[in-house]
Coordinates of C-alpha atoms and ligand atoms in Angstrom, one line a residue:
Chain A
X23 CA -75.9 27.8 67.8
X24 CA -76.7 30.8 70.0
X25 CA -79.7 31.3 68.2
X26 CA -80.9 27.5 68.3
X27 CA -80.5 27.6 71.9
X28 CA -82.4 31.4 72.5
X29 CA -85.1 30.0 70.3
X30 CA -85.5 26.9 72.4
X31 CA -85.3 28.6 75.2
X32 CA -88.4 30.8 73.6
X33 CA -90.5 27.9 73.1
X34 CA -90.2 26.2 76.7
X35 CA -90.8 29.3 78.1
X36 CA -94.4 29.6 75.7
X37 CA -95.3 26.3 76.8
X38 CA -94.1 27.1 80.3
X39 CA -96.7 30.1 80.3
X40 CA -99.4 28.3 79.0
X41 CA -99.0 25.2 81.8
X42 CA -98.8 27.8 84.2
X43 CA -101.8 29.5 83.3
X44 CA -99.8 33.1 82.8
X45 CA -102.6 33.6 80.4
X46 CA -101.7 37.9 79.8
X47 CA -97.6 37.0 80.0
X48 CA -98.6 34.5 77.4
X49 CA -100.4 36.8 75.2
X50 CA -97.8 39.3 75.9
X51 CA -95.1 37.7 74.1
X52 CA -97.6 37.9 70.6
X53 CA -96.5 41.5 68.5
X54 CA -99.1 43.5 68.2
X55 CA -100.4 42.2 65.3
X56 CA -99.6 38.9 66.1
X57 CA -102.1 35.7 65.4
X58 CA -102.7 32.3 67.0
X59 CA -103.3 29.9 64.1
X60 CA -104.8 26.4 64.7
X61 CA -105.9 25.0 61.0
X62 CA -108.5 22.3 60.8
X63 CA -106.2 20.2 58.0
X64 CA -102.6 20.8 56.9
X65 CA -103.0 21.9 53.6
X66 CA -104.3 25.1 54.6
X67 CA -101.7 28.1 53.9
X68 CA -103.4 31.3 55.3
X69 CA -106.1 31.4 58.0
X70 CA -108.0 34.2 56.0
X71 CA -111.2 33.5 54.2
X72 CA -110.8 29.9 55.6
X73 CA -112.3 27.4 58.6
X74 CA -110.1 27.3 61.4
X75 CA -110.1 25.8 65.3
X76 CA -108.1 28.8 66.3
X77 CA -107.9 31.7 64.0
X78 CA -107.0 34.8 66.9
X79 CA -105.6 38.6 66.9
X80 CA -104.6 39.4 70.3
X81 CA -108.3 41.1 70.7
X82 CA -109.7 38.1 70.3
X83 CA -106.7 36.2 72.7
X84 CA -108.3 38.6 75.1
X85 CA -111.7 37.8 74.9
X86 CA -110.9 34.2 75.8
X87 CA -108.7 35.2 78.6
X88 CA -111.5 36.9 79.6
X89 CA -113.9 34.2 79.2
X90 CA -111.6 31.6 81.4
X91 CA -111.1 33.6 84.0
X92 CA -114.5 34.6 84.4
X93 CA -115.9 32.6 87.5
X94 CA -119.2 32.2 85.8
X95 CA -116.9 29.8 82.6
X96 CA -118.8 27.1 84.0
X97 CA -116.7 24.4 81.6
X98 CA -113.6 26.0 83.7
X99 CA -114.5 25.3 87.2
X100 CA -113.4 21.7 87.3
X101 CA -110.2 20.6 87.9
X102 CA -107.9 21.3 84.9
X103 CA -104.5 21.4 83.8
X104 CA -102.1 20.8 80.8
X105 CA -99.0 19.4 80.4
X106 CA -96.7 20.3 77.1
X107 CA -93.4 18.7 76.0
X108 CA -91.6 20.6 73.4
X109 CA -88.9 19.2 71.2
X110 CA -87.4 18.7 67.6
X111 CA -86.4 22.1 67.3
X112 CA -85.6 22.8 64.0
X113 CA -84.7 26.5 62.3
X114 CA -85.9 27.1 59.2
X115 CA -85.6 30.3 57.9
X116 CA -83.1 32.9 59.3
X117 CA -82.8 36.7 58.8
X118 CA -81.8 39.8 60.5
X119 CA -85.1 40.3 61.7
X120 CA -87.1 36.8 61.4
X121 CA -86.7 33.6 62.8
X122 CA -89.3 30.6 61.3
X123 CA -88.6 27.5 63.8
X124 CA -90.3 24.3 63.2
X125 CA -91.2 22.0 66.4
X126 CA -93.2 19.1 67.8
X127 CA -94.9 19.2 70.8
X128 CA -97.0 16.8 73.4
X129 CA -99.7 18.0 75.4
X130 CA -101.3 15.9 78.3
X131 CA -104.9 17.5 79.7
X132 CA -106.3 16.7 82.8
X133 CA -110.0 17.5 83.1
X134 CA -111.6 16.3 86.5
X135 CA -110.6 12.4 86.4
X136 CA -109.8 12.2 82.5
X137 CA -106.5 12.5 81.0
X138 CA -106.5 13.1 77.0
X139 CA -103.4 13.6 74.8
X140 CA -102.5 15.6 72.2
X141 CA -99.2 15.5 69.8
X142 CA -98.7 18.0 66.7
X143 CA -96.2 20.4 65.4
X144 CA -95.8 24.4 66.1
X145 CA -94.4 26.7 63.3
X146 CA -93.1 29.8 64.4
X147 CA -92.4 33.2 63.0
X148 CA -90.6 35.2 65.6
X149 CA -89.6 38.8 65.4
X150 CA -86.5 39.5 66.6
X151 CA -87.2 43.1 69.1
X152 CA -84.6 44.5 71.7
X153 CA -87.0 42.9 74.4
X154 CA -86.3 39.5 72.9
X155 CA -88.4 37.5 70.6
X156 CA -91.9 38.0 69.5
X157 CA -94.3 35.7 68.0
X158 CA -95.9 37.1 64.5
X159 CA -97.3 33.6 64.1
X160 CA -97.9 30.8 66.2
X161 CA -99.4 28.1 64.0
X162 CA -100.3 24.4 65.4
X163 CA -100.7 21.6 63.5
X164 CA -102.5 18.9 65.5
X165 CA -102.0 15.4 64.8
X166 CA -105.8 14.9 65.4
X167 CA -106.8 18.2 63.8
X168 CA -109.6 16.4 61.5
X169 CA -110.3 14.1 63.5
X170 CA -114.0 14.5 65.9
X171 CA -113.0 16.0 68.8
X172 CA -114.1 14.5 72.0
X173 CA -115.2 17.5 74.0
X174 CA -113.7 20.8 73.1
X175 CA -110.1 22.6 73.3
X176 CA -110.3 25.2 76.5
X177 CA -107.7 27.6 75.4
X178 CA -104.8 27.5 73.7
X179 CA -102.2 24.5 73.0
Chain B
X19 CA -134.6 -3.6 80.3
X20 CA -137.0 -0.6 80.8
X21 CA -139.1 -2.1 77.9
X22 CA -140.5 -5.0 79.5
X23 CA -141.1 -2.7 83.0
X24 CA -143.1 0.1 81.5
X25 CA -144.1 -1.1 77.6
X26 CA -146.2 2.0 76.9
X27 CA -143.8 4.9 76.2
X28 CA -146.6 7.3 76.4
X29 CA -146.7 6.7 80.0
X30 CA -143.2 8.2 79.9
X31 CA -143.8 11.6 78.8
X32 CA -147.0 14.2 80.4
X33 CA -147.9 17.5 78.8
X34 CA -145.4 19.0 81.0
X35 CA -142.9 17.0 82.3
X36 CA -140.8 13.3 80.9
X37 CA -139.4 10.7 83.2
X38 CA -135.4 10.9 83.5
X39 CA -135.4 7.2 81.7
X40 CA -136.2 8.5 78.4
X41 CA -132.6 10.2 78.6
X42 CA -130.9 6.9 80.4
X43 CA -132.0 4.3 79.8
X44 CA -130.2 2.0 76.9
X45 CA -133.8 0.1 75.5
X46 CA -135.1 3.5 75.1
X47 CA -132.2 4.7 73.2
X48 CA -132.0 1.5 70.8
X49 CA -136.0 2.1 70.2
X50 CA -135.3 5.8 69.3
X51 CA -133.2 4.5 66.7
X52 CA -135.4 2.3 65.3
X53 CA -138.2 4.2 65.1
X54 CA -137.3 7.7 64.7
X55 CA -133.5 8.0 63.6
X56 CA -133.6 4.6 61.3
X57 CA -137.5 5.7 60.0
X58 CA -137.7 9.5 59.8
X59 CA -136.3 11.6 57.2
X60 CA -132.3 11.9 58.1
X61 CA -130.2 14.9 57.1
X62 CA -127.0 13.1 55.0
X63 CA -125.4 16.2 53.2
X64 CA -125.5 18.6 50.8
X65 CA -125.5 17.7 46.9
X66 CA -122.0 20.2 47.2
X67 CA -119.9 17.7 49.2
X68 CA -119.9 15.0 46.4
X69 CA -119.7 17.0 43.2
X70 CA -118.3 14.9 40.8
X71 CA -119.2 11.4 39.9
X72 CA -117.8 8.9 42.1
X73 CA -117.4 11.4 45.4
X74 CA -118.7 9.9 48.2
X75 CA -119.0 11.0 51.7
X76 CA -120.1 8.2 54.8
X77 CA -123.0 9.4 56.9
X78 CA -124.4 7.4 60.1
X79 CA -128.4 7.7 60.2
X80 CA -129.1 6.1 63.5
X81 CA -127.0 2.7 63.9
X82 CA -126.6 2.4 60.0
X83 CA -123.3 3.8 58.4
X84 CA -123.9 5.0 55.0
X85 CA -122.7 6.6 52.0
X86 CA -124.0 9.7 49.9
X87 CA -122.3 8.9 46.7
X88 CA -122.4 10.9 43.1
X89 CA -123.4 8.6 40.0
X90 CA -122.4 9.3 36.6
X91 CA -125.8 10.2 35.8
X92 CA -125.9 12.9 38.5
X93 CA -127.7 11.5 41.1
X94 CA -126.9 11.4 44.6
X95 CA -127.4 7.6 45.9
X96 CA -127.1 6.9 49.5
X97 CA -126.2 3.0 50.3
X98 CA -125.4 0.9 53.1
X99 CA -121.6 0.6 53.4
X100 CA -121.9 -3.1 53.4
X101 CA -120.4 -5.6 50.4
X102 CA -123.5 -7.9 50.0
X103 CA -120.9 -10.8 50.0
X104 CA -119.1 -11.3 53.4
X105 CA -120.3 -7.8 55.0
X106 CA -116.9 -6.0 54.9
X107 CA -117.5 -2.1 55.0
X108 CA -117.0 -0.7 51.4
X109 CA -115.3 2.7 52.0
X110 CA -113.1 2.9 55.7
X111 CA -112.4 6.4 55.0
X112 CA -114.7 9.2 55.9
X113 CA -114.8 10.7 52.2
X114 CA -113.1 10.7 49.0
X115 CA -113.4 9.3 45.4
X116 CA -114.5 6.0 44.4
X117 CA -113.4 6.0 41.1
X118 CA -115.9 4.5 38.5
X119 CA -117.1 2.3 40.8
X120 CA -117.0 0.5 44.3
X121 CA -114.7 -2.1 44.7
X122 CA -114.5 -4.2 47.8
X123 CA -111.3 -4.6 49.4
X124 CA -111.9 -8.2 50.3
X125 CA -112.5 -10.3 47.1
X126 CA -113.2 -7.7 44.9
X127 CA -116.7 -7.7 44.2
X128 CA -117.5 -4.8 42.3
X129 CA -120.7 -2.4 42.1
X130 CA -122.2 0.5 40.1
X131 CA -122.3 4.1 42.1
X132 CA -125.7 3.6 42.5
X133 CA -125.3 -0.1 44.3
X134 CA -125.9 -2.8 41.4
X135 CA -123.5 -5.6 41.4
X136 CA -120.7 -5.2 38.7
X137 CA -118.9 -8.0 38.7
X138 CA -117.6 -10.8 40.7
X139 CA -114.2 -12.1 39.9
X140 CA -114.9 -15.4 38.1
X141 CA -118.4 -15.2 38.6
X142 CA -119.6 -17.9 36.0
X143 CA -117.7 -20.9 37.2
X144 CA -117.7 -19.8 41.0
X145 CA -121.5 -19.3 41.1
X146 CA -123.2 -21.1 38.8
X147 CA -125.8 -23.1 39.8
X148 CA -126.1 -20.9 43.0
X149 CA -128.9 -19.1 44.2
X150 CA -126.3 -16.1 43.7
X151 CA -125.4 -14.5 40.7
X152 CA -126.0 -11.2 38.8
X153 CA -130.1 -11.5 38.9
X154 CA -130.3 -11.7 42.3
X155 CA -130.9 -8.5 44.1
X156 CA -129.0 -9.4 47.2
X157 CA -126.1 -9.4 45.4
X158 CA -126.0 -5.8 45.1
X159 CA -125.0 -2.8 47.6
X160 CA -128.3 -2.1 49.8
X161 CA -130.2 1.6 49.4
X162 CA -131.8 3.4 51.5
X163 CA -135.5 3.0 51.2
X164 CA -136.2 6.6 50.1
X165 CA -133.6 9.1 48.8
X166 CA -135.0 12.8 48.1
X167 CA -133.2 16.5 48.6
X168 CA -134.7 19.8 48.9
X169 CA -132.3 22.6 47.3
X170 CA -129.4 20.4 47.2
X171 CA -129.6 19.2 51.1
X172 CA -130.0 15.3 50.7
X173 CA -132.1 13.3 53.1
X174 CA -133.1 9.9 53.3
X175 CA -135.2 7.5 55.4
X176 CA -134.8 4.3 55.6
X177 CA -138.3 3.2 55.9
X178 CA -140.2 2.1 52.9
X179 CA -143.5 3.8 53.6
X180 CA -143.9 7.3 55.2
X181 CA -144.6 11.0 54.0
X182 CA -142.5 12.5 51.6
X183 CA -139.6 14.8 52.3
X184 CA -141.4 18.0 51.6
X185 CA -144.8 16.8 53.5
X186 CA -142.5 15.5 56.5
X187 CA -140.3 18.8 56.6
X188 CA -143.3 21.1 56.7
X189 CA -143.2 24.8 57.6
X190 CA -139.4 23.9 58.7
X191 CA -138.6 24.0 54.5
X192 CA -138.2 27.6 55.7
X193 CA -134.7 26.9 57.2
X194 CA -133.5 26.1 53.4
X195 CA -135.6 28.5 51.8
X196 CA -134.1 31.5 54.0
X197 CA -130.2 30.3 53.1
X198 CA -130.5 29.8 49.9
X199 CA -132.4 32.9 49.1
X200 CA -130.2 34.9 51.3
X201 CA -127.6 34.2 48.0
X202 CA -127.8 36.3 44.8
X203 CA -127.6 32.9 42.7
X204 CA -130.4 31.1 44.5
X205 CA -128.3 28.5 45.8
X206 CA -125.1 27.8 48.7
X207 CA -122.1 25.6 48.5
X208 CA -121.1 23.7 51.3
X209 CA -117.4 24.9 52.4
X210 CA -115.7 21.4 52.4
X211 CA -114.8 21.6 56.1
X212 CA -116.8 19.6 59.1
X213 CA -116.4 20.4 62.4
X214 CA -117.1 17.3 64.6
X215 CA -117.8 17.5 68.2
X216 CA -118.8 14.6 70.9
X217 CA -120.9 15.7 73.2
X218 CA -121.2 13.4 76.6
X219 CA -124.8 13.5 76.8
X220 CA -128.0 12.0 75.3
X221 CA -128.9 13.8 71.9
X222 CA -132.4 15.2 72.7
X223 CA -130.6 17.2 75.7
X224 CA -129.0 19.2 72.2
X225 CA -132.3 19.4 71.0
X226 CA -133.8 21.0 73.7
X227 CA -130.5 23.4 74.5
X228 CA -131.7 24.2 70.7
X229 CA -134.7 26.7 72.0
X230 CA -133.9 27.2 75.2
X231 CA -133.9 31.2 75.6
X232 CA -133.8 31.1 79.1
X233 CA -130.4 29.5 79.0
X234 CA -128.1 31.8 76.7
X235 CA -127.7 34.4 79.8
X236 CA -126.7 32.3 82.6
X237 CA -124.6 29.6 80.3
X238 CA -122.7 32.1 78.1
X239 CA -122.5 34.8 80.8
X240 CA -118.7 34.7 81.1
X241 CA -118.2 34.9 77.4
X242 CA -120.7 37.5 76.8
X243 CA -119.0 40.0 79.5
X244 CA -115.5 39.2 78.2
X245 CA -116.5 40.2 74.6
X246 CA -118.5 43.2 75.8
X247 CA -115.2 44.5 77.1
X248 CA -113.3 43.5 74.2
X249 CA -115.8 45.1 72.2
X250 CA -116.0 48.8 74.1
X251 CA -111.9 48.5 73.7
X252 CA -112.0 48.4 70.6
X253 CA -114.7 51.2 69.6
X254 CA -112.7 53.5 71.5
X255 CA -109.9 52.7 69.4
X256 CA -111.4 52.4 65.9
X257 CA -114.8 53.6 66.2
X258 CA -116.9 50.5 65.3
X259 CA -115.8 46.4 66.1
X260 CA -116.5 43.7 64.1
X261 CA -120.1 42.1 64.0
X262 CA -118.9 39.0 65.7
X263 CA -118.0 40.8 68.9
X264 CA -121.8 41.8 68.7
X265 CA -122.9 38.4 68.7
X266 CA -120.9 37.2 71.5
X267 CA -121.6 40.2 73.7
X268 CA -125.1 39.9 73.5
X269 CA -125.0 37.1 75.8
X270 CA -124.2 39.5 78.6
X271 CA -125.9 43.0 77.2
X272 CA -129.2 40.8 76.2
X273 CA -130.5 40.7 79.4
X274 CA -132.3 37.3 80.9
X275 CA -135.8 38.8 80.5
X276 CA -135.5 40.2 77.5
X277 CA -135.1 36.4 75.8
X278 CA -139.0 36.6 76.5
X279 CA -139.0 38.5 73.2
X280 CA -138.2 35.6 71.2
X281 CA -140.7 33.4 69.8
X282 CA -140.8 29.3 69.4
X283 CA -143.4 28.1 66.6
X284 CA -143.7 24.4 67.6
X285 CA -145.2 21.9 64.5
X286 CA -146.5 18.3 65.1
X287 CA -143.5 16.7 63.8
X288 CA -141.2 18.4 66.0
X289 CA -139.9 20.8 64.5
X290 CA -139.5 24.3 65.8
X291 CA -138.7 28.1 64.2
X292 CA -136.8 30.1 66.7
X293 CA -137.4 33.3 65.5
X294 CA -135.7 36.6 66.9
X295 CA -133.8 39.0 64.2
X296 CA -130.0 38.0 64.2
X297 CA -129.3 41.7 63.4
X298 CA -127.4 41.2 60.1
X299 CA -128.3 44.8 58.7
X300 CA -125.8 47.0 59.6
X301 CA -125.5 50.1 57.6
X302 CA -121.8 48.9 56.7
X303 CA -120.3 49.2 53.3
X304 CA -120.1 45.2 53.0
X305 CA -123.8 45.1 53.8
X306 CA -124.8 47.5 51.4
X307 CA -122.7 46.0 48.4
X308 CA -124.1 43.0 49.7
X309 CA -127.9 44.4 49.4
X310 CA -127.2 45.4 45.7
X311 CA -126.2 42.6 44.3
X312 CA -129.3 40.7 45.8
X313 CA -131.6 44.0 44.3
X314 CA -130.0 43.0 40.7
X315 CA -131.3 39.4 41.4
X316 CA -134.7 39.6 42.5
X317 CA -135.2 42.9 42.7
X318 CA -136.0 45.7 45.6
X319 CA -139.4 44.4 46.8
X320 CA -138.2 40.9 47.5
X321 CA -134.4 41.8 48.5
X322 CA -136.5 43.5 51.7
X323 CA -138.4 40.1 52.3
X324 CA -135.5 38.0 52.3
X325 CA -133.5 39.9 54.5
X326 CA -136.2 40.6 56.6
X327 CA -136.7 37.0 57.3
X328 CA -137.2 36.7 61.0
X329 CA -135.5 33.8 61.8
X330 CA -132.9 33.1 64.7
X331 CA -132.9 29.0 63.6
X332 CA -135.1 26.3 62.6
X333 CA -135.1 22.5 64.4
X334 CA -135.5 20.1 62.4
X335 CA -136.4 17.0 64.8
X336 CA -134.7 14.6 65.2
X337 CA -131.5 16.0 64.7
X338 CA -130.9 18.7 62.4
X339 CA -130.7 22.3 63.7
X340 CA -130.0 25.1 60.5
X341 CA -129.0 28.2 61.4
X342 CA -130.4 29.9 58.2
X343 CA -129.6 34.0 58.5
X344 CA -125.9 32.8 59.0
X345 CA -125.4 29.7 57.2
X346 CA -124.5 26.8 58.9
X347 CA -125.8 23.9 60.3
X348 CA -125.6 21.2 63.0
X349 CA -126.5 18.0 62.2
X350 CA -126.9 15.3 65.8
X351 CA -125.7 11.6 64.9
X352 CA -126.4 9.5 68.4
X353 CA -124.0 7.3 68.9
X354 CA -125.2 6.1 72.7
X355 CA -127.3 7.1 75.3
X356 CA -125.0 8.9 76.4
X357 CA -123.0 9.9 73.5
X358 CA -124.0 12.4 70.9
X359 CA -121.7 13.6 67.5
X360 CA -122.5 17.2 66.2
X361 CA -121.3 17.3 62.4
X362 CA -121.3 21.4 61.7
X363 CA -121.2 22.8 58.4
X364 CA -120.8 26.2 57.3
X365 CA -122.2 27.3 53.6
X366 CA -121.2 30.1 51.2
X367 CA -124.1 32.1 49.4
X368 CA -123.3 32.0 45.7
X369 CA -123.0 35.5 44.2
X370 CA -122.6 37.4 47.3
X371 CA -119.4 39.3 48.3
X372 CA -116.3 37.8 49.9
X373 CA -117.2 40.1 53.0
X374 CA -120.5 38.4 53.7
X375 CA -119.0 35.0 53.6
X376 CA -116.5 36.1 56.0
X377 CA -119.0 37.8 58.7
X378 CA -121.2 34.2 58.8
X379 CA -117.3 32.2 58.7
X380 CA -116.0 34.0 61.6
X381 CA -119.5 33.2 63.6
X382 CA -118.6 29.5 62.4
X383 CA -115.0 29.5 64.1
X384 CA -116.1 31.5 67.2
X385 CA -119.2 29.5 67.8
X386 CA -118.7 26.3 66.6
X387 CA -115.4 25.0 66.3
X388 CA -114.0 22.7 68.7
X389 CA -112.2 25.4 70.1
X390 CA -115.2 27.3 70.7
X391 CA -115.6 29.8 73.7
X392 CA -119.7 29.6 73.3
X393 CA -120.3 26.3 72.8
X394 CA -117.9 24.9 75.5
X395 CA -119.9 25.9 78.5
X396 CA -122.9 24.6 76.6
X397 CA -121.5 20.9 76.4
X398 CA -120.3 20.7 80.2
X399 CA -123.9 21.9 81.1
X400 CA -125.0 18.8 78.4
X401 CA -122.6 16.4 80.6
X402 CA -123.9 17.5 83.8
X403 CA -127.3 16.5 82.8
X404 CA -126.6 13.3 81.8
X405 CA -125.2 12.9 85.2
X406 CA -127.6 14.0 87.1
X407 CA -130.6 12.0 85.2
X408 CA -128.7 9.3 85.8
X409 CA -129.2 9.1 89.6
X410 CA -131.9 8.7 91.6
X411 CA -132.2 12.2 92.9
X412 CA -135.8 12.7 91.3
X413 CA -137.7 10.4 88.7
X414 CA -139.2 14.0 86.3
X415 CA -137.8 16.6 84.2
X416 CA -139.7 19.3 84.5
X417 CA -141.1 21.5 81.4
X418 CA -143.7 23.6 82.5
X419 CA -142.3 26.9 82.1
X420 CA -145.3 28.7 80.5
X421 CA -147.7 25.6 80.5
X422 CA -150.8 26.1 79.4
X423 CA -150.4 29.7 78.4
X424 CA -149.3 28.5 74.6
X425 CA -151.3 29.2 71.7
X426 CA -152.7 26.2 69.7
X427 CA -153.9 26.8 66.2
X428 CA -154.4 23.2 63.7
X429 CA -151.8 21.6 65.5
X430 CA -149.0 24.1 65.6
X431 CA -148.2 25.2 69.1
X432 CA -146.9 28.9 69.3
X433 CA -145.4 30.5 72.6
X434 CA -147.3 33.0 74.1
X435 CA -146.4 36.9 73.5
X436 CA -143.6 37.6 75.8
X437 CA -142.9 34.3 77.0
X438 CA -139.9 33.4 74.4
X439 CA -138.5 31.5 77.5
X440 CA -141.3 29.2 77.2
X441 CA -140.9 25.5 77.5
X442 CA -142.8 24.9 75.1
X443 CA -140.6 23.3 72.2
X444 CA -139.7 20.6 74.9
X445 CA -143.0 20.2 75.4
X446 CA -144.1 19.8 71.7
X447 CA -140.7 17.5 71.1
X448 CA -141.5 15.2 73.7
X449 CA -145.3 14.7 71.9
X450 CA -144.1 13.7 68.9
X451 CA -141.1 11.3 70.8
X452 CA -144.1 9.8 72.5
X453 CA -145.9 9.0 68.8
X454 CA -143.1 8.3 66.9
X455 CA -142.2 5.5 69.8
X456 CA -145.6 4.3 69.9
X457 CA -147.5 2.8 67.3
X458 CA -148.6 6.0 65.8
X459 CA -146.4 7.7 63.3
Ligands
FES510 S1 -116.7 -9.1 51.7 FE1 -116.5 -7.8 49.8 S2 -116.0 -9.4 48.3 FE2 -115.7 -10.4 49.9
FE2_511 FE1 -125.7 27.8 74.4

């Protein structure tokens, strides 16, 4: 029960940091070897050697962050924001130093006057550390992963 | 409609500028579909997308929904995705395997992989004495007028007459030669994933951008800077950053004036070769190992030739951008006057070490995925272009950069030395466009 509560709170915080554009704090949620991965189809078991919508270690996350914070990131200039709702949190596996969690999310994105909706599943591998949980892997399976993207994804979902 | 107002399309195009309606008018778009995308040779896909008999891929050629399908004898066919009975679409999925034959989901007419009618339920009793039946070709699925492939890349033309594929591709054949020759086995195969991204702009805006050497350091400055920072940080820590950082940081480190070192070679069909070495021969162990496998396959001299080919990428008119040194391509599918789908594929060099595949894969993911940190800013500009052109703020689009300084030989137009940012490719594309849109071929 305690783990369930802690894990839920952690996932909510992860989403909140994205929605409030606290990019560095969000990156800090990852372990040093942490990976953010969005496969283009659900059957993929690894990002290594595979096409991936995202497959980012912390260094690539820093590139993306540096880009969106630059004043000349043109596609970032328009009014833009997101709103996540995370739910259906299920602990799949738990050991002394790691928890594996599945959850579902809905995300609404505003860009200029347009609203887009995304939904999908998160799979998190969370490492237990003294300072709380850290993300070893955040896998994001978009429901529309294989559909054509009407415009691109700007940051992590 | 504009067609009535200005029936002569050549009036839309002057040597150094074009009318905005070329991008925004719905009548122009319809005629483009008819005269260009449903007439010229258009890329359908790669043979390795459909390895087994019955494998198919749906592909849009102009306004026509088509199927690329592998027959039992190994031949690849391109058919209209339509049942000749009452017009039902034959395959509703983007790709799959149809089994030994196509079977329409409405009334179960069946067809061979080459489109020929196989059977109609109760054909004898139902069609006796009518004009329909096995012998009437109108009871078969219609095929693309012409289908040809080059080194595994399949093209179709929906027009009966015209140049052969090889004649049409001409010098742009180098795109496929360069890509395939880099494979020790002389062949590439598809990586089974297609990134598909919709641009909110006219298809020609994308074509022009592919050869626009003036834009990278402006459009992609933010990504170049960010990648350069991280690249320096990694170098400090480990001595060497992955090549993909270098490719991104080039947007910032190669300043706007240096892009003039590129060169474009423009062909009358509208094709363009952008030269500029991609710097893919660092002396790291992976590259050296790859060079060894190439030497084994081709010998030292040929290996040097193959890896020395000076191509950044090749634009094949009217909608295929091939980045051969990195084994990827983008196919353009116009959806409407202001909507364009790009289908982006990556290929594996057969016989090359895994590390070489991973290197081009990293580029594919970073630059071409739906979460790209590069093309995001291009797409923003394309949308803005289309918006601006839709206004009455001006009638013309200017292509005058380095106009008058092109070097022309036998119909082939090269940008002058040190003038890589010349708008020669746009001028050349529009010249070809006017010809296709008029009566000439
Ligand atoms: S529409 Fe295809 S069988 Fe009737
Ligand atoms: Fe660009």
